[in-house]
Coordinates of C-alpha atoms in Angstrom, one line a residue:
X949 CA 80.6 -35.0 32.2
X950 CA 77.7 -32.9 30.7
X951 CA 74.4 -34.9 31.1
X952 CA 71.2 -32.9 29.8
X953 CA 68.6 -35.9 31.1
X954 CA 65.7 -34.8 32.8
X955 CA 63.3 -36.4 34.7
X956 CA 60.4 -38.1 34.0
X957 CA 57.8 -35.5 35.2
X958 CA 59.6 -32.6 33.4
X959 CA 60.0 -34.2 30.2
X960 CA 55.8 -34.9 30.9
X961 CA 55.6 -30.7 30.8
X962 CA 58.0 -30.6 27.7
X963 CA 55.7 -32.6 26.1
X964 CA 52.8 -30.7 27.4
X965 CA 54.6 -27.9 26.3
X966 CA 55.1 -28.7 22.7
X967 CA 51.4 -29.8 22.5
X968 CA 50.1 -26.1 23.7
X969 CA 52.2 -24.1 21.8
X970 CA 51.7 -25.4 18.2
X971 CA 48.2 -25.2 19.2
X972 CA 47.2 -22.5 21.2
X973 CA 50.3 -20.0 21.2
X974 CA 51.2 -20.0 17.4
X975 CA 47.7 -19.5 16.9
X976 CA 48.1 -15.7 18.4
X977 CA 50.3 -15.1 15.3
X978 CA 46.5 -14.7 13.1
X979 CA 45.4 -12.2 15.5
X980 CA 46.1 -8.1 15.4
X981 CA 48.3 -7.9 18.0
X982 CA 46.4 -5.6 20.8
X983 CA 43.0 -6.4 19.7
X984 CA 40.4 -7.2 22.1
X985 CA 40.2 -11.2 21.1
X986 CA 44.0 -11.1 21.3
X987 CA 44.5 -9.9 25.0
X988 CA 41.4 -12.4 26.0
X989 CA 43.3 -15.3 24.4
X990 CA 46.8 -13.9 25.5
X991 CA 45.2 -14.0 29.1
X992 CA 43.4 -17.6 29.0
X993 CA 46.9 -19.0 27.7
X994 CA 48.8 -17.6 30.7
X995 CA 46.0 -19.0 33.3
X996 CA 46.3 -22.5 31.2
X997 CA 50.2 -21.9 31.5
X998 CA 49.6 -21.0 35.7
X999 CA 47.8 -23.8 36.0
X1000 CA 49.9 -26.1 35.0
X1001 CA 53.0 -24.6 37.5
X1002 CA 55.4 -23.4 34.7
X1003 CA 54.4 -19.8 34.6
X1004 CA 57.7 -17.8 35.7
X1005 CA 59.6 -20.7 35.8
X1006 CA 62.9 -19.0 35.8
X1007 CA 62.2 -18.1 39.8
X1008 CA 62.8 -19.5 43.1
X1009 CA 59.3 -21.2 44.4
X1010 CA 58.7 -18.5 47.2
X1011 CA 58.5 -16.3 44.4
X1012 CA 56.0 -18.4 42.1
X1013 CA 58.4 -19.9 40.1
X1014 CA 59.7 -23.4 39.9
X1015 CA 63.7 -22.8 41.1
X1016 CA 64.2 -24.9 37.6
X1017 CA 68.4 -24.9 36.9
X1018 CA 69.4 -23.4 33.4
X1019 CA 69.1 -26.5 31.5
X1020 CA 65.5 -27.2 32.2
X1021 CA 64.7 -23.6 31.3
X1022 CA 66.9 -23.8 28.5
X1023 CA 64.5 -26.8 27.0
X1024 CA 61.5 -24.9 28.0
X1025 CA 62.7 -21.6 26.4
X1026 CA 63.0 -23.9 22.6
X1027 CA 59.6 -25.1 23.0
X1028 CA 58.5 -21.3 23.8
X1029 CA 60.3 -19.8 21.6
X1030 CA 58.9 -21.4 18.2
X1031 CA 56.2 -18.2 18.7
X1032 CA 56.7 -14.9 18.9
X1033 CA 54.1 -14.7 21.7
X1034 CA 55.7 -17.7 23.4
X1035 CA 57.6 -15.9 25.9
X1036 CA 54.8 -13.5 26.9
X1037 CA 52.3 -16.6 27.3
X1038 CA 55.2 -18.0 30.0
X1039 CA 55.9 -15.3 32.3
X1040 CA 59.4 -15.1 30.7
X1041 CA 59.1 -12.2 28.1
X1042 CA 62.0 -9.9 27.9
X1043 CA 62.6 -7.5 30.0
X1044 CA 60.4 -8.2 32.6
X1045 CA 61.9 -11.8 33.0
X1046 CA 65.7 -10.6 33.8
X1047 CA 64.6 -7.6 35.5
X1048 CA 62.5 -9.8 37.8
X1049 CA 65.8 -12.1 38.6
X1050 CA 67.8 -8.8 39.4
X1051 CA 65.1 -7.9 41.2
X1052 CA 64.4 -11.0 43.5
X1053 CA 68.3 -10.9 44.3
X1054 CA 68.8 -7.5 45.2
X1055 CA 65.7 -5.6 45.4
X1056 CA 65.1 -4.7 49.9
X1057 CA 61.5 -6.0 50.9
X1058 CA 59.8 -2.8 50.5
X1059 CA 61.1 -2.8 46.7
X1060 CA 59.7 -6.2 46.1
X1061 CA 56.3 -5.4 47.4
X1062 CA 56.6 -2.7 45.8
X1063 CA 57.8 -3.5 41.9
X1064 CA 59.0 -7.3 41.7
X1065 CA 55.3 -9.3 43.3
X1066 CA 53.2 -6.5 40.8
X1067 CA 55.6 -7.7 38.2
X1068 CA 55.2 -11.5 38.4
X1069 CA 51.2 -11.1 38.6
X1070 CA 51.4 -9.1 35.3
X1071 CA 50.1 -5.5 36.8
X1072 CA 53.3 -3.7 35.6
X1073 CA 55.6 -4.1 33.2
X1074 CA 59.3 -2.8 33.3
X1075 CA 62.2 -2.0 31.0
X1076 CA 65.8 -1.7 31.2
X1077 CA 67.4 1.4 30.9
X1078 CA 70.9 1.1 30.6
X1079 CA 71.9 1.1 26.7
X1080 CA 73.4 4.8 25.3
X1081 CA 74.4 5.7 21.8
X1082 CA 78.2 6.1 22.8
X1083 CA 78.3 2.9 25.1
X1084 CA 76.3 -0.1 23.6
X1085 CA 79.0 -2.7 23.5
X1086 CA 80.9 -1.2 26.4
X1087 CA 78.8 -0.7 29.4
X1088 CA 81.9 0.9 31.0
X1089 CA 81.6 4.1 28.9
X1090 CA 78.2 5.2 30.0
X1091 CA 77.7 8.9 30.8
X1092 CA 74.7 9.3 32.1
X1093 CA 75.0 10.5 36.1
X1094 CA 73.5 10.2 39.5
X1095 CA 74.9 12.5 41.5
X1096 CA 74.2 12.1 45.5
X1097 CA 72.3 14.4 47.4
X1098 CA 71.7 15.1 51.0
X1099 CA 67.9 13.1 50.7
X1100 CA 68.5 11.1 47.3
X1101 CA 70.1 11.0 44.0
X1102 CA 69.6 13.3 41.0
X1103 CA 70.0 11.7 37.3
X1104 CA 70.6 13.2 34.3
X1105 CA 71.5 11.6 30.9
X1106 CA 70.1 10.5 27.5
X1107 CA 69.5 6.6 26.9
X1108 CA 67.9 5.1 23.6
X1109 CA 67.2 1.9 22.0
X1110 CA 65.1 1.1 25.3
X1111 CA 62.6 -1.9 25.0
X1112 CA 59.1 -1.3 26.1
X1113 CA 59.2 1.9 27.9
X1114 CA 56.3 3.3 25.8
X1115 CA 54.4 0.8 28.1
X1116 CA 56.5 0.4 31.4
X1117 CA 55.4 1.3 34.8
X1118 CA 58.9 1.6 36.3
X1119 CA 62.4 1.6 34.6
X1120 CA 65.6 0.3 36.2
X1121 CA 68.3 2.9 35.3
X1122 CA 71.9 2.1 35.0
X1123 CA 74.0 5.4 35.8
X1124 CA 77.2 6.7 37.1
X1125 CA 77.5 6.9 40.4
X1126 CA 81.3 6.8 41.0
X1127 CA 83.1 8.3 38.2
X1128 CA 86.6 7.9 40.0
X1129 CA 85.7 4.1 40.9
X1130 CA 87.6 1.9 38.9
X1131 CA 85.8 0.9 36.1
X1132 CA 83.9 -2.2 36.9
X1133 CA 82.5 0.1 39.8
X1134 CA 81.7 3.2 39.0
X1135 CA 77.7 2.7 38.1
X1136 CA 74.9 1.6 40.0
X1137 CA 71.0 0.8 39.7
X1138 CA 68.4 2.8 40.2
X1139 CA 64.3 2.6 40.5
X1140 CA 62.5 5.1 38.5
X1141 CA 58.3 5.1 38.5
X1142 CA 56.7 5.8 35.1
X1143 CA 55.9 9.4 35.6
X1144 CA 58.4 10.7 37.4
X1145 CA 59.6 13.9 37.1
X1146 CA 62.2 15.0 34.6
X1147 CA 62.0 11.3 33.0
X1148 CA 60.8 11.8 29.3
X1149 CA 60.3 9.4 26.4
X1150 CA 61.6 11.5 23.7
X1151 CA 60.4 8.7 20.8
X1152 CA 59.9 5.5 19.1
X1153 CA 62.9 4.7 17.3
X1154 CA 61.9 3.2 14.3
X1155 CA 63.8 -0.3 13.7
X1156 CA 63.7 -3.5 11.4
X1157 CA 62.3 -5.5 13.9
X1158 CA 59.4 -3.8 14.5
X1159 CA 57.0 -4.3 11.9
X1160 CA 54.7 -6.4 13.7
X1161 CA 54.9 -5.1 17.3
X1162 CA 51.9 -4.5 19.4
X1163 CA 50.2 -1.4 19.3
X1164 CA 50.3 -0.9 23.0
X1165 CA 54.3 -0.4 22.6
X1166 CA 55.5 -4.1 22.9
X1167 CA 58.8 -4.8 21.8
X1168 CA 59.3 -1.4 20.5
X1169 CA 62.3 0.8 21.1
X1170 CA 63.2 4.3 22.5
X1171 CA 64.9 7.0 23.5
X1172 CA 64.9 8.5 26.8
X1173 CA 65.9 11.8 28.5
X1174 CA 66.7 12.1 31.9
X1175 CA 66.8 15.9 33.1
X1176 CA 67.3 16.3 36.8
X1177 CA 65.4 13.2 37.8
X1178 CA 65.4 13.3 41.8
X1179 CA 65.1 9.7 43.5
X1180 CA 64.9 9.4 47.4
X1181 CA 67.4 7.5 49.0
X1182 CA 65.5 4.0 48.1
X1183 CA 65.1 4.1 44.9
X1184 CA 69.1 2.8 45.0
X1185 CA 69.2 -1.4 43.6
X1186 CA 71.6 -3.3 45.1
X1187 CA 75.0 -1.8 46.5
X1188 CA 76.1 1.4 45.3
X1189 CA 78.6 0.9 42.7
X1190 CA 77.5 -2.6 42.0
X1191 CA 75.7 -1.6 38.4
X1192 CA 78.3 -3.5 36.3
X1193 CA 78.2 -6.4 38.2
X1194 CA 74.5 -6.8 38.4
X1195 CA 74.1 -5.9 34.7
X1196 CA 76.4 -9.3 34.1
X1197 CA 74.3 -11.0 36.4
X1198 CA 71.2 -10.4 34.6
X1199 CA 72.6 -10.9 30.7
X1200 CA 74.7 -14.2 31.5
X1201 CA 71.6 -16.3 31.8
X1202 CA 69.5 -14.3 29.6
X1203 CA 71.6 -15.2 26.7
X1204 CA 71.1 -19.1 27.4
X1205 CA 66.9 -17.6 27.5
X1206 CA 67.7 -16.2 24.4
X1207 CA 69.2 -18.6 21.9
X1208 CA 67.1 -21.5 23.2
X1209 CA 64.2 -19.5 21.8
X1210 CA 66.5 -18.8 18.9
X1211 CA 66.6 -22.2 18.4
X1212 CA 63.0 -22.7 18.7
X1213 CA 62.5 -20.0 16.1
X1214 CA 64.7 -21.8 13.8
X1215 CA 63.6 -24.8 14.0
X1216 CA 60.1 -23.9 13.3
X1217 CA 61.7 -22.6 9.9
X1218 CA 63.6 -25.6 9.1
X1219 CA 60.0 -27.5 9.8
X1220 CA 58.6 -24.9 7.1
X1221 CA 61.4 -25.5 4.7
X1222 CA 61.1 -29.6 4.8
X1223 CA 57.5 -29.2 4.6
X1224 CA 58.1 -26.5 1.3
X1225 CA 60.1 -29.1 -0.3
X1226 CA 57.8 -32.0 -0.3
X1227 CA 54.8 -30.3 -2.2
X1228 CA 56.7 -27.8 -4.1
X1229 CA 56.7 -29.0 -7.9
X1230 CA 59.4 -27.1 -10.4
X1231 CA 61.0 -28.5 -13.1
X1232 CA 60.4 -31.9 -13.2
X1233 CA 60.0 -32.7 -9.6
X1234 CA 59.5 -31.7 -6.3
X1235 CA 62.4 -29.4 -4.0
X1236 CA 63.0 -32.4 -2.2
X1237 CA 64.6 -34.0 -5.2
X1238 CA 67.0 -31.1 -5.7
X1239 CA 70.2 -31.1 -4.5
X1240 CA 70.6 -27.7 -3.3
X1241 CA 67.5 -28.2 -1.0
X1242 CA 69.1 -30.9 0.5
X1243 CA 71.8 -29.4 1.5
X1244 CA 70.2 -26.6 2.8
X1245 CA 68.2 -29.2 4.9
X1246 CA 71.2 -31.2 5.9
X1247 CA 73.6 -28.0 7.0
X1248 CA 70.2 -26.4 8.8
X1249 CA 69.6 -30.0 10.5
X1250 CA 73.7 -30.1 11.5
X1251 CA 74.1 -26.1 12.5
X1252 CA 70.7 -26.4 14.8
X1253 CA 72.0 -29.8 16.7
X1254 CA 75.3 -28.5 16.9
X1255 CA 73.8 -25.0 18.3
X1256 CA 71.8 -27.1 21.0
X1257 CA 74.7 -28.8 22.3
X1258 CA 76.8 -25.7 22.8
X1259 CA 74.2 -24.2 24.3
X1260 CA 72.9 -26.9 26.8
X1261 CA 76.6 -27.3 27.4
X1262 CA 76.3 -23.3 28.8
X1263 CA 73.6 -24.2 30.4
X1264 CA 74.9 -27.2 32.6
X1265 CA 77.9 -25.4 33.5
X1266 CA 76.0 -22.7 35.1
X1267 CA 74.0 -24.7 37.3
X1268 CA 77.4 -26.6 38.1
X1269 CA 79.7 -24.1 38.3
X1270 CA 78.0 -20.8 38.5
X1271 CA 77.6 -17.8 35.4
X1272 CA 81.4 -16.8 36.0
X1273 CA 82.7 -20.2 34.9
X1274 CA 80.9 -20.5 31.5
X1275 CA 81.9 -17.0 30.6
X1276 CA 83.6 -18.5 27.0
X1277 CA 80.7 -20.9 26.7
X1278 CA 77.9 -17.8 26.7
X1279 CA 79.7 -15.6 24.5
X1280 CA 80.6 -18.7 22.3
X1281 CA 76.9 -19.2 22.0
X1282 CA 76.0 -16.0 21.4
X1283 CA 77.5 -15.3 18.3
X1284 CA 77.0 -18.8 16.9
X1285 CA 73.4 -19.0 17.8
X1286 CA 72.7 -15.7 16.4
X1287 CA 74.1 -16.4 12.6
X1288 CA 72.4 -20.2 12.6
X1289 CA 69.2 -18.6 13.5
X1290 CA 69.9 -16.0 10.7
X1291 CA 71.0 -18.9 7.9
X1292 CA 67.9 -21.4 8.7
X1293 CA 65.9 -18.4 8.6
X1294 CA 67.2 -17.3 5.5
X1295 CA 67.5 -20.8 3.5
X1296 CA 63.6 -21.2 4.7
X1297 CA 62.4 -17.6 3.2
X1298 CA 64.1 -18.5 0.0
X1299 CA 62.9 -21.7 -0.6
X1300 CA 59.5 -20.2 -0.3
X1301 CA 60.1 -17.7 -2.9
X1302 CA 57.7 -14.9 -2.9
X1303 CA 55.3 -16.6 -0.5
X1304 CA 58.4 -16.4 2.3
X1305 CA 59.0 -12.5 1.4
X1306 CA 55.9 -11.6 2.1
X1307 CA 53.7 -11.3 5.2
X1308 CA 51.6 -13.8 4.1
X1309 CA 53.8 -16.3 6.5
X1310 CA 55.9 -15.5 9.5
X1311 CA 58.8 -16.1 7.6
X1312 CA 59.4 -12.3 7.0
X1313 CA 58.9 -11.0 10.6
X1314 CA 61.7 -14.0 11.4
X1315 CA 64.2 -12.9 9.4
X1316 CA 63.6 -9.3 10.4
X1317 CA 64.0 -10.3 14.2
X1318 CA 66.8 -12.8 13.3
X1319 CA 69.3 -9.8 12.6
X1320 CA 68.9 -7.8 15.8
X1321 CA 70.2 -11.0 17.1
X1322 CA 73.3 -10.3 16.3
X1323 CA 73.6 -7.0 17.9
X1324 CA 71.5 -7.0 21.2
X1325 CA 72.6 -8.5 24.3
X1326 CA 76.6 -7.6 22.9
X1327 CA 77.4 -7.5 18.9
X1328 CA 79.0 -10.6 17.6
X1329 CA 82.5 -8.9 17.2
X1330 CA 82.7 -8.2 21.3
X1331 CA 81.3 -12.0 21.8
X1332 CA 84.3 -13.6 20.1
X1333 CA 86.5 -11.2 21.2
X1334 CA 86.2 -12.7 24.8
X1335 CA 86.1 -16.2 23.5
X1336 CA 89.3 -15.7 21.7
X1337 CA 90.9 -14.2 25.3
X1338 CA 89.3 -16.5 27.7
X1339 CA 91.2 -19.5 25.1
X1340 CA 94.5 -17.8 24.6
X1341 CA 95.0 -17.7 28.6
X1342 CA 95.6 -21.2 28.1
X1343 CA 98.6 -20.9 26.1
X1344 CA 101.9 -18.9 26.5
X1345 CA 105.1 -18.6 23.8
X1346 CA 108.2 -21.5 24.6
X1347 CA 110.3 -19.8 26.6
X1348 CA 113.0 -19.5 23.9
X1349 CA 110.6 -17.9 21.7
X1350 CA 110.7 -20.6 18.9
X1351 CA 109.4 -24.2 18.9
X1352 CA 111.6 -27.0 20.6
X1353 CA 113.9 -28.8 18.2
X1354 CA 113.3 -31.9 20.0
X1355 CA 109.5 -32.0 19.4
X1356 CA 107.8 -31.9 15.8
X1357 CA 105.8 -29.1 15.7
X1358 CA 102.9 -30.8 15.2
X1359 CA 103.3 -33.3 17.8
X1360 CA 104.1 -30.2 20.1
X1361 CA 100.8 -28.6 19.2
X1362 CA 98.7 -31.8 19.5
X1363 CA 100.5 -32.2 22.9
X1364 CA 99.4 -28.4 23.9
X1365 CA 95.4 -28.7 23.0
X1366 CA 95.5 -32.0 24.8
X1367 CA 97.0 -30.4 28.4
X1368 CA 94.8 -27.2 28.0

């Protein structure tokens, strides 16, 4: 049976959690992002966050982390993600915090020492090159190559919608390395330095979601060329052909990372939309009194528990049974999470009429964010696709092709959900 208790201690950090993030982290969300007071406080938050041993937390302990299970990061990724800059002032910002898992399991000594210890100190930053225009959804259609060579690998291909590489030091490039391979095996990974030869940012892709990004090139997006891009021997991740595999790796868990901070996010707007409704004066009383408000508060309040569950419920059945196991439970998440966040969001903005539309409050910059969640990380469609799948393998047709005339249909069908 699910159980989402924690301990004593951790629920002691949650709490401590809470406390610094209303105070110290969404207090960022004043600042120009970049500016010179932003970084210092950005800095002083992350020592603060070091100090108190939850910096990185989604790492073993040899690696700084705290070896914390999927449900423990999973409450500290709703607490987090009520900001914007939450995930940055953690050590679990996106890329850097997936590409550092891939990286602790696959990456030799010399790459650790090399990219992942620089990483988790915050002296580089990374980003994951793997999307392409012809093979977002379908990371089996990817064209760009890596052809071997007699000392190394040579890549060549186009990539886009890239987060962060206007600011990365290194890049983990996903490329076909095995075109006959079957399908699941025909890519691997690959190590590319900032810099390198042949590896060109071609530009900032202008998106809905970026309106407040740092000037520096945080959460932006780009496109990338890769012409003839030759990588020693080395600069190989993990197995050779084992791209696919480790690309599920890294994405499984990240989407438990992000719709707890989904959550988070929304829940800060359902707080804005209570607290909107008991001041707000129109027609004869305040928003509180009206009935539509209430029901926007009562299907947010439902929609946000009920998202919590299903997603803690994803997150015990990794830690119990491994990412393979809660394959229906991710993708079930994933598309649910993403249109709760979206309708909290939305309801919130409305209710503060002019005030939410503009960028006077975060409500704006939500919303904007709020619909790239339904896209990144696998579109909605693909998502319930494999939930639909993963539950039909539970049923088959009666072997005469029609239902018994001994059972009632109903009873038959109430009999079949029970079994499955």
């Amino acid at each position: 049976m699910w159980s989402f208790h924690t301990d004593p201690e951790f629920s002691k950090k949650l709490d401590w959690m809470r406390e610094f993030v209303d105070h110290e982290v969404l207090s960022l969300e004043v600042l120009q992002p970049g500016s010179t007071e932003f970084i210092a406080r950005v800095a002083a938050n992350q020592r603060e966050v070091k100090a108190q041993g939850l910096w990185a937390a989604h790492l073993d302990p040899e690696l700084g982390g705290q070896g914390f299970g999927q449900v423990k990061l999973g409450l500290m990724h709703e607490i987090s993600g009520r900001s914007l800059y939450g995930a940055v002032c953690f050590g679990s910002q996106a890329p850097d915090s997936g590409n550092s898992e891939i990286l602790a399991r696959h990456a030799t000594p010399a790459q650790r020492e090399r990219y992942l210890y620089p990483l988790l100190t915050g002296e580089k930053r990374s980003a994951y090159v793997m999307t392409e225009q012809a093979a977002g959804a379908d990371p089996t259609l990817l064209t760009t190559r890596a052809e071997k060579t007699a000392d190394g690998w040579v890549l060549n291909g186009e990539k886009w919608f890239i987060t962060n590489a206007g600011l990365a030091d290194f890049f983990i490039v996903m490329a076909v390395s095995d075109p006959n391979a079957n399908r699941h095996e025909r890519a691997s990974q690959f190590l590319v330095d900032a810099g390198t030869a042949g590896f060109t940012i071609v530009r900032e892709i202008p998106s809905l979601d970026h309106h407040r990004a740092d000037p520096r090139g945080e959460d932006l997006h780009y496109e990338v060329r890769l012409t003839d891009v030759h990588l020693p021997d080395d600069a190989l991740l993990g197995p050779r052909g084992s791209g696919f595999r480790i690309a599920q790796e890294r994405l499984g868990p990240g989407r438990i990372h992000h719709c707890m901070r989904w959550i988070g996010q929304a829940s800060r707007a359902l707080d804005m939309l209570c607290e909107r409704a008991t001041y707000r004066h129109i027609h004869g009383s305040v928003l509180a009194e009206k009935q539509t408000i209430q029901n926007w508060i009562a299907d947010s309040w439902t929609e946000l528990n009920a998202a919590r569950l299903l997603t803690l419920q994803a997150a015990w059945k990794i830690d119990h049974e491994g990412v393979a196991a809660a394959r229906t439970e991710i993708s079930a998440i994933k598309f649910y999470v993403a249109k709760v966040l979206h309708d909290v969001i939305d309801r919130a903005l409305q209710a503060h009429g002019a005030l939410g539309y503009s960028d006077d409050l975060p409500l704006a910059d939500m919303y904007r964010r709020a619909r790239a969640a339904r896209i990144y990380d696998g579109p909605d469609e693909v998502h319930r696709v494999v939930v639909a799948r993963q539950v039909m393998k539970g049923y088959a047709p009666p072997p005469d092709g029609v239902p018994s005339e001994h059972v009632p249909t109903r009873e038959r069908a109430v009999t079949t959900v029970r079994q499955s």
